[in-house]
PDB file of C-alpha atoms in Angstrom:
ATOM      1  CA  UNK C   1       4.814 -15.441   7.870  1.00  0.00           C
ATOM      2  CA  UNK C   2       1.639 -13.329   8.540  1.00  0.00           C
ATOM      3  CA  UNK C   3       0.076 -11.685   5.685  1.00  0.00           C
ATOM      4  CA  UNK C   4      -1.572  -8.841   5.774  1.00  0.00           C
ATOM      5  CA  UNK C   5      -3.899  -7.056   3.325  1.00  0.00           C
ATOM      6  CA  UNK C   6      -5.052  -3.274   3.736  1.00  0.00           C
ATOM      7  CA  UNK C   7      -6.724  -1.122   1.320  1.00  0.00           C
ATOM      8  CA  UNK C   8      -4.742   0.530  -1.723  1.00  0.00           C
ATOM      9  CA  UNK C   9      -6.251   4.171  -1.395  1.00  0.00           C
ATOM     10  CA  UNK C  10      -8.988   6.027   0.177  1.00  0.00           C
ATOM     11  CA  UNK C  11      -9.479   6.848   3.857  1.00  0.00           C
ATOM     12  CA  UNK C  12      -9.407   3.172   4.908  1.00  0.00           C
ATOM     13  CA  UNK C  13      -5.374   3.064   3.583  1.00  0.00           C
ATOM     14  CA  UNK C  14      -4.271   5.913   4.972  1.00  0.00           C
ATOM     15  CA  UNK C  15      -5.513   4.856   8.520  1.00  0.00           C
ATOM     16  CA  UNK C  16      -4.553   1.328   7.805  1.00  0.00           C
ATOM     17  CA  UNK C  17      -1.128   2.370   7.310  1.00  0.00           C
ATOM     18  CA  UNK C  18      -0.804   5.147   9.925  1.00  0.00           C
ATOM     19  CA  UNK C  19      -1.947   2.332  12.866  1.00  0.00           C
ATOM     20  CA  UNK C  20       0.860  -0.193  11.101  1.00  0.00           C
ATOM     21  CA  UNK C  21       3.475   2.049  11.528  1.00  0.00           C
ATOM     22  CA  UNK C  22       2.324   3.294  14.715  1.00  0.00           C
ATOM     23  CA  UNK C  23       2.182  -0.614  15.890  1.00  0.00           C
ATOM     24  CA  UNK C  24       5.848  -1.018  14.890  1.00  0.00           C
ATOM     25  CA  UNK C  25       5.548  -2.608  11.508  1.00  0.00           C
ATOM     26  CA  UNK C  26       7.023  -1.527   8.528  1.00  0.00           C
ATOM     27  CA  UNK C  27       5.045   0.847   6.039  1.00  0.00           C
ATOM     28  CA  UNK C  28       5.321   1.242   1.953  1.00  0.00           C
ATOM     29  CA  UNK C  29       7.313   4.317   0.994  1.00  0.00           C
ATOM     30  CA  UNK C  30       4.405   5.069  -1.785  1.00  0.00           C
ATOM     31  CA  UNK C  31       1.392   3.873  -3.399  1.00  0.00           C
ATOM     32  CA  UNK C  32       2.964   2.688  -5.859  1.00  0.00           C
ATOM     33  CA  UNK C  33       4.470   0.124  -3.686  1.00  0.00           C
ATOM     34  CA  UNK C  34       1.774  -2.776  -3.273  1.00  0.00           C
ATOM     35  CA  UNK C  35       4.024  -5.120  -1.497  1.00  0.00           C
ATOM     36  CA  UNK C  36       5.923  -4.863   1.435  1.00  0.00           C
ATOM     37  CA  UNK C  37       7.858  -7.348   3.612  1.00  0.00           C
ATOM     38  CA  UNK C  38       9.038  -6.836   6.945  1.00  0.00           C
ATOM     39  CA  UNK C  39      11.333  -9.272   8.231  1.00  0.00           C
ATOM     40  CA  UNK C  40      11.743  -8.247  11.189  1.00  0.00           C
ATOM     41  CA  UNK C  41       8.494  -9.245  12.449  1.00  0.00           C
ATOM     42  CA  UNK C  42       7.638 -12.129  10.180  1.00  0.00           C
ATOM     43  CA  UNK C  43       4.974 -10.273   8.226  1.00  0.00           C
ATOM     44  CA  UNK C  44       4.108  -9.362   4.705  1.00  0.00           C
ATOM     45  CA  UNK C  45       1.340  -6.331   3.679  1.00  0.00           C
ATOM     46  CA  UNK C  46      -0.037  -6.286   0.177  1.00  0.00           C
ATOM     47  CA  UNK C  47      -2.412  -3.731  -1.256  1.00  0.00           C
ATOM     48  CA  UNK C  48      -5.834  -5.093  -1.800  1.00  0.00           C
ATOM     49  CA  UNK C  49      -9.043  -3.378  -4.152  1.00  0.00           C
ATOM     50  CA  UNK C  50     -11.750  -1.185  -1.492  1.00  0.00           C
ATOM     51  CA  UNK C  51     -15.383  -1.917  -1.775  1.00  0.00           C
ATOM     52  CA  UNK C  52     -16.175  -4.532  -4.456  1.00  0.00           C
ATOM     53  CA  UNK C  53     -13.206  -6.559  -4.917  1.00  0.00           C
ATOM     54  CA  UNK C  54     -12.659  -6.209  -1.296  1.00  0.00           C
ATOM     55  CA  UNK C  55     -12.974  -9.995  -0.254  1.00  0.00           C
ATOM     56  CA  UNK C  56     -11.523 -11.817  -3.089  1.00  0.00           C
ATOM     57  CA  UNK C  57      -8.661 -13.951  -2.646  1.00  0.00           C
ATOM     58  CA  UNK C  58      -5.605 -13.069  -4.699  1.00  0.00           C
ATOM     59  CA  UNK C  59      -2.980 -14.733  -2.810  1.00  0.00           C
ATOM     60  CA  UNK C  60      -5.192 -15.434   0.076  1.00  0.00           C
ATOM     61  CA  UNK C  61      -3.484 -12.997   2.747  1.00  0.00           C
ATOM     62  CA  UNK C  62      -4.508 -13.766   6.597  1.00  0.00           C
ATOM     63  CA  UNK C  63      -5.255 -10.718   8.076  1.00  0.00           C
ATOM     64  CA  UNK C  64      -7.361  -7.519   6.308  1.00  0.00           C
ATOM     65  CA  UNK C  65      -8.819  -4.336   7.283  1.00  0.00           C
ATOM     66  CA  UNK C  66     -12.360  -3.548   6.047  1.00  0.00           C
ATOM     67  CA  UNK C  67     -15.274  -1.643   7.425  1.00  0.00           C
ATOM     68  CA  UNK C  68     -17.710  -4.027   9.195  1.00  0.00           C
ATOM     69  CA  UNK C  69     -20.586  -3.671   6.180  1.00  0.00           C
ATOM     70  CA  UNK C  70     -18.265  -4.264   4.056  1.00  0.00           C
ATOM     71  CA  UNK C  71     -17.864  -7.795   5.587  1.00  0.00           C
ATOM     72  CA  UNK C  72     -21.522  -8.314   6.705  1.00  0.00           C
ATOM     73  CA  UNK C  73     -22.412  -7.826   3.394  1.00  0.00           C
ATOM     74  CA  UNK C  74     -20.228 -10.302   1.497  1.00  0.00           C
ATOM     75  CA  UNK C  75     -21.035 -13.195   3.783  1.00  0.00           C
ATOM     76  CA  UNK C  76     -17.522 -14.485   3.059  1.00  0.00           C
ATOM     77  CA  UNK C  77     -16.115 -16.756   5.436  1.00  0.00           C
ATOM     78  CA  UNK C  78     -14.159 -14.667   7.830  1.00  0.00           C
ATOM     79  CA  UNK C  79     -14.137 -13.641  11.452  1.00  0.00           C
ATOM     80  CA  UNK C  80     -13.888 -10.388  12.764  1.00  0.00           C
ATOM     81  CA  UNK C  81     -10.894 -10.163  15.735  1.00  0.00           C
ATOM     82  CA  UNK C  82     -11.128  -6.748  16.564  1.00  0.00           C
ATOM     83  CA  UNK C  83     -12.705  -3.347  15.666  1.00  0.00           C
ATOM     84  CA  UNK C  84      -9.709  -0.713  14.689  1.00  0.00           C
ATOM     85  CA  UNK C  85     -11.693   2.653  16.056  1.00  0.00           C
ATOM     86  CA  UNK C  86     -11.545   4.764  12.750  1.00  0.00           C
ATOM     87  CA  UNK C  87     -13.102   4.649   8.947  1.00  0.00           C
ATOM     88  CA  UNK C  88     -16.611   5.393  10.848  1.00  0.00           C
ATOM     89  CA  UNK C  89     -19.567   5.608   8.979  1.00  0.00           C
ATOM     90  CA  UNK C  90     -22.896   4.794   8.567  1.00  0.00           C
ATOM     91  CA  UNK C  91     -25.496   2.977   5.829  1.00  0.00           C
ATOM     92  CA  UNK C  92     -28.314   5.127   4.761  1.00  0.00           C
ATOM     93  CA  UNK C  93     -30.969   5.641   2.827  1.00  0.00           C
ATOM     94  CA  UNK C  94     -31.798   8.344   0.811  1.00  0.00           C
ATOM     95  CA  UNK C  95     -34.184   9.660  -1.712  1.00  0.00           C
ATOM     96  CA  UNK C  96     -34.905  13.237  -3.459  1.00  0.00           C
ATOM     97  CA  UNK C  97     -35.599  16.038  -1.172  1.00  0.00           C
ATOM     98  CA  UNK C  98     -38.807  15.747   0.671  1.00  0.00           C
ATOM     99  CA  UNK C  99     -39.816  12.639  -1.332  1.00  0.00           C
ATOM    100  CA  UNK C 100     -39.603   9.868   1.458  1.00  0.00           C
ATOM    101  CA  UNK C 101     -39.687   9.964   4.921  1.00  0.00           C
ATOM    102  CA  UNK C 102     -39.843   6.471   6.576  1.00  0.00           C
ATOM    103  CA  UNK C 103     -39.143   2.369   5.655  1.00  0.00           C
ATOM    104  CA  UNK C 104     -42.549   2.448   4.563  1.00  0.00           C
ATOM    105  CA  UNK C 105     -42.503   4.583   1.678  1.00  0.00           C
ATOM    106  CA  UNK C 106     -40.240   2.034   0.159  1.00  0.00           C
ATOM    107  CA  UNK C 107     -42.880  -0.444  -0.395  1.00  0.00           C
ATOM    108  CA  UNK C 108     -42.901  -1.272  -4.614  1.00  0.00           C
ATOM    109  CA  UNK C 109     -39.831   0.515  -5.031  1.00  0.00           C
ATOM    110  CA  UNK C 110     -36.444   0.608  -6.932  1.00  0.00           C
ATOM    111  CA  UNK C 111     -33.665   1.334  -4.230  1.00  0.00           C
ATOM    112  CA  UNK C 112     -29.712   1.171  -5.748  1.00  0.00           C
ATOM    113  CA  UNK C 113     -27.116  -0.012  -3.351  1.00  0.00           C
ATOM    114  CA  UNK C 114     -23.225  -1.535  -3.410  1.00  0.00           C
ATOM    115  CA  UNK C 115     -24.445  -3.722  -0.701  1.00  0.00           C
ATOM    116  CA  UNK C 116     -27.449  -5.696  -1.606  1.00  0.00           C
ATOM    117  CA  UNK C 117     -27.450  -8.720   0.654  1.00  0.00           C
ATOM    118  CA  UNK C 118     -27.060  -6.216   3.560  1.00  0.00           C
ATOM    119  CA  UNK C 119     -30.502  -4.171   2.213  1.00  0.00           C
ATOM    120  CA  UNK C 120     -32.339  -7.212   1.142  1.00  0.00           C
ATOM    121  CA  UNK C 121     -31.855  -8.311   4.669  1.00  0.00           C
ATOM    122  CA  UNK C 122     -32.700  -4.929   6.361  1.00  0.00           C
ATOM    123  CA  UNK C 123     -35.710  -4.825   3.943  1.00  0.00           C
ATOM    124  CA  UNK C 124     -36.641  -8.085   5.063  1.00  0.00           C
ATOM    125  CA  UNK C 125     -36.700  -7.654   8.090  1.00  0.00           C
ATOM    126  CA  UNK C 126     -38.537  -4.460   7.927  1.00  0.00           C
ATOM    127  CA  UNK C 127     -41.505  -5.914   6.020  1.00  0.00           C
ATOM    128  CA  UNK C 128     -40.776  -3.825   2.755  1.00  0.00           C
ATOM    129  CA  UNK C 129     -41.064  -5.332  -0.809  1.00  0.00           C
ATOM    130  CA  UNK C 130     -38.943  -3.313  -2.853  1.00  0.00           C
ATOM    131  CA  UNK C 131     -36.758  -4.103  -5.565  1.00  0.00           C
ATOM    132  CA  UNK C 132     -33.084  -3.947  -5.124  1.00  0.00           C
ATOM    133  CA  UNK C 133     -30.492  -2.826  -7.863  1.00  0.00           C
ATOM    134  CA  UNK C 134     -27.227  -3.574  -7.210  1.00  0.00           C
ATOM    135  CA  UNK C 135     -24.502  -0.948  -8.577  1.00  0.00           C
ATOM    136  CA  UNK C 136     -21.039  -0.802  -8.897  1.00  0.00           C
ATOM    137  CA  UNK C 137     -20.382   2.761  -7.925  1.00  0.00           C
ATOM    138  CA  UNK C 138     -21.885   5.754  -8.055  1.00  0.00           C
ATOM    139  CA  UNK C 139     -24.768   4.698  -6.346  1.00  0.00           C
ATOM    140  CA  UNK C 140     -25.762   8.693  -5.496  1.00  0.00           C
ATOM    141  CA  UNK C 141     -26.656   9.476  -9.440  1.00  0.00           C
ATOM    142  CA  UNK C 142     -28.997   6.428  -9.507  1.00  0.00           C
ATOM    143  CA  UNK C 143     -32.303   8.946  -8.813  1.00  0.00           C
ATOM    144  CA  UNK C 144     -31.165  10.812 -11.624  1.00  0.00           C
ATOM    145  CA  UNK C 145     -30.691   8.787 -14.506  1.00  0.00           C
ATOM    146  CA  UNK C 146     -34.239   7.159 -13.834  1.00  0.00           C
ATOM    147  CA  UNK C 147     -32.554   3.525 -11.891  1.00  0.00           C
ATOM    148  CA  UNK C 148     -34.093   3.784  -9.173  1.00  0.00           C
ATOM    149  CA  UNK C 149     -36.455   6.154  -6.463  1.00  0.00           C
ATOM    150  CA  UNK C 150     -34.143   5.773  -3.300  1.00  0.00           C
ATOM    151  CA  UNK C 151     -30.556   4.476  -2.425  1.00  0.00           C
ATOM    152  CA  UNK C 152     -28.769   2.827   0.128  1.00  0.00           C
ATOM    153  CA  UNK C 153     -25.174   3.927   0.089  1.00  0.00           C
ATOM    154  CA  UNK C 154     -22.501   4.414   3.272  1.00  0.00           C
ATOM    155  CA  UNK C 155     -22.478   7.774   4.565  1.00  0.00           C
ATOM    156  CA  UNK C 156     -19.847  10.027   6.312  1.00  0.00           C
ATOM    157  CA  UNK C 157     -20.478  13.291   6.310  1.00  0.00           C
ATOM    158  CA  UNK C 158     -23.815  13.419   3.624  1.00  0.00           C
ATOM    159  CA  UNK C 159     -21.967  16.011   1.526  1.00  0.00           C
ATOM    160  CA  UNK C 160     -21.720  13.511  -1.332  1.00  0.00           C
ATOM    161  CA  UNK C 161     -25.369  12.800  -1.205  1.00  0.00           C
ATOM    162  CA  UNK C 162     -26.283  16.251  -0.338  1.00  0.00           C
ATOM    163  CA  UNK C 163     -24.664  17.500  -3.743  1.00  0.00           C
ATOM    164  CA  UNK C 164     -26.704  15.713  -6.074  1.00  0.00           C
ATOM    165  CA  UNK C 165     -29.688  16.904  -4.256  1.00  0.00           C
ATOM    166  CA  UNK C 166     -30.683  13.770  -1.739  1.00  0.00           C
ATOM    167  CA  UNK C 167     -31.325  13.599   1.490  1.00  0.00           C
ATOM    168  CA  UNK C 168     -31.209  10.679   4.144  1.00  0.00           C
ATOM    169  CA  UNK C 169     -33.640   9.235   5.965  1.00  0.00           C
ATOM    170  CA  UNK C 170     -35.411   6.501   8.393  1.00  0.00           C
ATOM    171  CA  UNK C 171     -32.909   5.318  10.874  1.00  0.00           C
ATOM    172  CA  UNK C 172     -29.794   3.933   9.780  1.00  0.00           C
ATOM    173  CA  UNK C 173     -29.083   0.508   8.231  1.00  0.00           C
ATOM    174  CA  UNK C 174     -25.792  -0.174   9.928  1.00  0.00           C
ATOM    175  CA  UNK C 175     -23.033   1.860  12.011  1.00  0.00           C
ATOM    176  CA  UNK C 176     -19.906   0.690  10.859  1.00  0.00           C
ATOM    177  CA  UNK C 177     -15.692   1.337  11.105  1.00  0.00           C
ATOM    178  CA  UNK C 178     -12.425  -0.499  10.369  1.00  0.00           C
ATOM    179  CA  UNK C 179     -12.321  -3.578  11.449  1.00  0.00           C
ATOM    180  CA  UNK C 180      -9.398  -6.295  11.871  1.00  0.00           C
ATOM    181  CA  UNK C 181     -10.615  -9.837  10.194  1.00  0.00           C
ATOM    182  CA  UNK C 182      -8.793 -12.823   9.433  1.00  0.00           C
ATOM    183  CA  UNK C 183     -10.024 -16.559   7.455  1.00  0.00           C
ATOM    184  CA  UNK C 184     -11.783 -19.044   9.514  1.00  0.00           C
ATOM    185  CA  UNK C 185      -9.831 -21.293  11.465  1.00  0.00           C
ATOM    186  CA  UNK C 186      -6.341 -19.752  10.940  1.00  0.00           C
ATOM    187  CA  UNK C 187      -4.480 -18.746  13.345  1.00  0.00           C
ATOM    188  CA  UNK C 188      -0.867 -18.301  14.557  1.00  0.00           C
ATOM    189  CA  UNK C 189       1.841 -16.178  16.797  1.00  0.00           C
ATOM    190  CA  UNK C 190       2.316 -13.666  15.107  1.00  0.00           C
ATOM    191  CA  UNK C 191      -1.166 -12.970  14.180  1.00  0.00           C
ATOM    192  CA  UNK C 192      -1.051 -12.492  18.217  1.00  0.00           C
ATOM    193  CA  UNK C 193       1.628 -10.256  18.260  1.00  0.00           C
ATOM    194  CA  UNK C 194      -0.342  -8.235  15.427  1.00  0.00           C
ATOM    195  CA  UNK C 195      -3.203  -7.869  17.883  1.00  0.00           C
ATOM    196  CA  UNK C 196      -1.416  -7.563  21.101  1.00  0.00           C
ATOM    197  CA  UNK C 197       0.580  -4.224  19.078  1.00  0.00           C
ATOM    198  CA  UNK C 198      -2.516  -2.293  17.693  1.00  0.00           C
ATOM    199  CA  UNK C 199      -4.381  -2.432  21.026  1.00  0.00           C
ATOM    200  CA  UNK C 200      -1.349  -1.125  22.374  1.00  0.00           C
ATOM    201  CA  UNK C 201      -0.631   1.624  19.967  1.00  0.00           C
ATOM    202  CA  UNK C 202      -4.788   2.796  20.438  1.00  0.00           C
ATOM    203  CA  UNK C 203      -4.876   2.533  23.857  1.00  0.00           C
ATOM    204  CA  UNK C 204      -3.692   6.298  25.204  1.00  0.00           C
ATOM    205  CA  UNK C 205      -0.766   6.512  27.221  1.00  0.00           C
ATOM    206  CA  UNK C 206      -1.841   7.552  31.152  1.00  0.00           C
ATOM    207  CA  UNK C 207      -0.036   9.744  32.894  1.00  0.00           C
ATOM    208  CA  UNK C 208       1.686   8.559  36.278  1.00  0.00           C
TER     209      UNK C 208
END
């Protein structure tokens, strides 16, 4: 049986869920419900923690949906099969208002992120010796409890950020959306059929 694993709330779920149904595979009836088996076509879909739990293995399920950061960051041993077209976003940097303006300003400096192996590389690569803090959550009120002079945090529409008084810049870390992963080396036919049903159910229907 192919198991599946989608994300229990947030933005992520709901389009998770909306492209399962759409792809003819049976949906939970609520939130509450964090496992759901569909005979029919052989598959099982159980809830799974966003962000920082995202990648560990309770029950090891086959197939998840994450957004590509996510995965690039955790280095676990997955492979992407296919990108799912929604959950955009991008990871940014920010600071204060009018307090940084490029990479370089980030030289001897505290940034906060949720995704430190995907800064320290960026910063790496970049030349910059800063010092990274990895948080939890909350990344955004780092600044202003004194943790740190910039973040690094996902960004969809800025408003968050915006809010607490930051403002992004540089060019971005990473562009990033949904993605469709499964464990090394598995595979099997209905992890096929999974595949050969979302592309069908994103690809628009052309008139004749």
């Amino acid at each position: 049986m192919l198991r599946l694993a989608v994300p229990n709330k947030g933005a992520l779920s709901e389009a998770a869920q909306s492209m399962l149904k759409e792809a003819g595979y049976r949906s939970r009836r609520d939130s509450k419900e964090l496992v759901v088996v569909d005979e029919a076509n052989a598959a099982s879909c159980s809830s799974c923690a966003p962000r920082h739990r995202r990648l560990r293995r309770r029950g090891h399920p086959r197939r998840r949906h994450h957004r590509r950061d996510m995965l690039v960051d955790s280095g676990a041993p997955v492979e992407e099969i296919m990108p799912l077209g929604f959950g955009g976003s991008t990871f940014r940097l920010a600071a204060a208002a009018g307090a940084m303006t490029s990479v370089s300003d980030l030289d001897g400096r505290r940034i906060a992120t949720s995704y430190a192996g995907l800064l320290d590389k960026y910063l790496s690569d970049q030349g910059v010796d800063a010092r990274v803090i990895k948080l939890d959550g909350a990344v955004e009120t780092a600044i202003r409890l004194g943790v740190a002079d910039a973040v690094a945090d996902v960004v969809e529409t800025g408003t968050t950020l915006r809010n607490v008084g930051l403002e992004v810049f540089g060019e971005p870390i990473m562009r990033s959306e949904a993605v469709l992963i499964k464990r090394e080396r598995a595979g099997d036919a209905e992890r096929d059929q999974l595949v050969r049903r979302v592309q069908a159910s994103c690809t628009p229907a052309t008139s004749s």
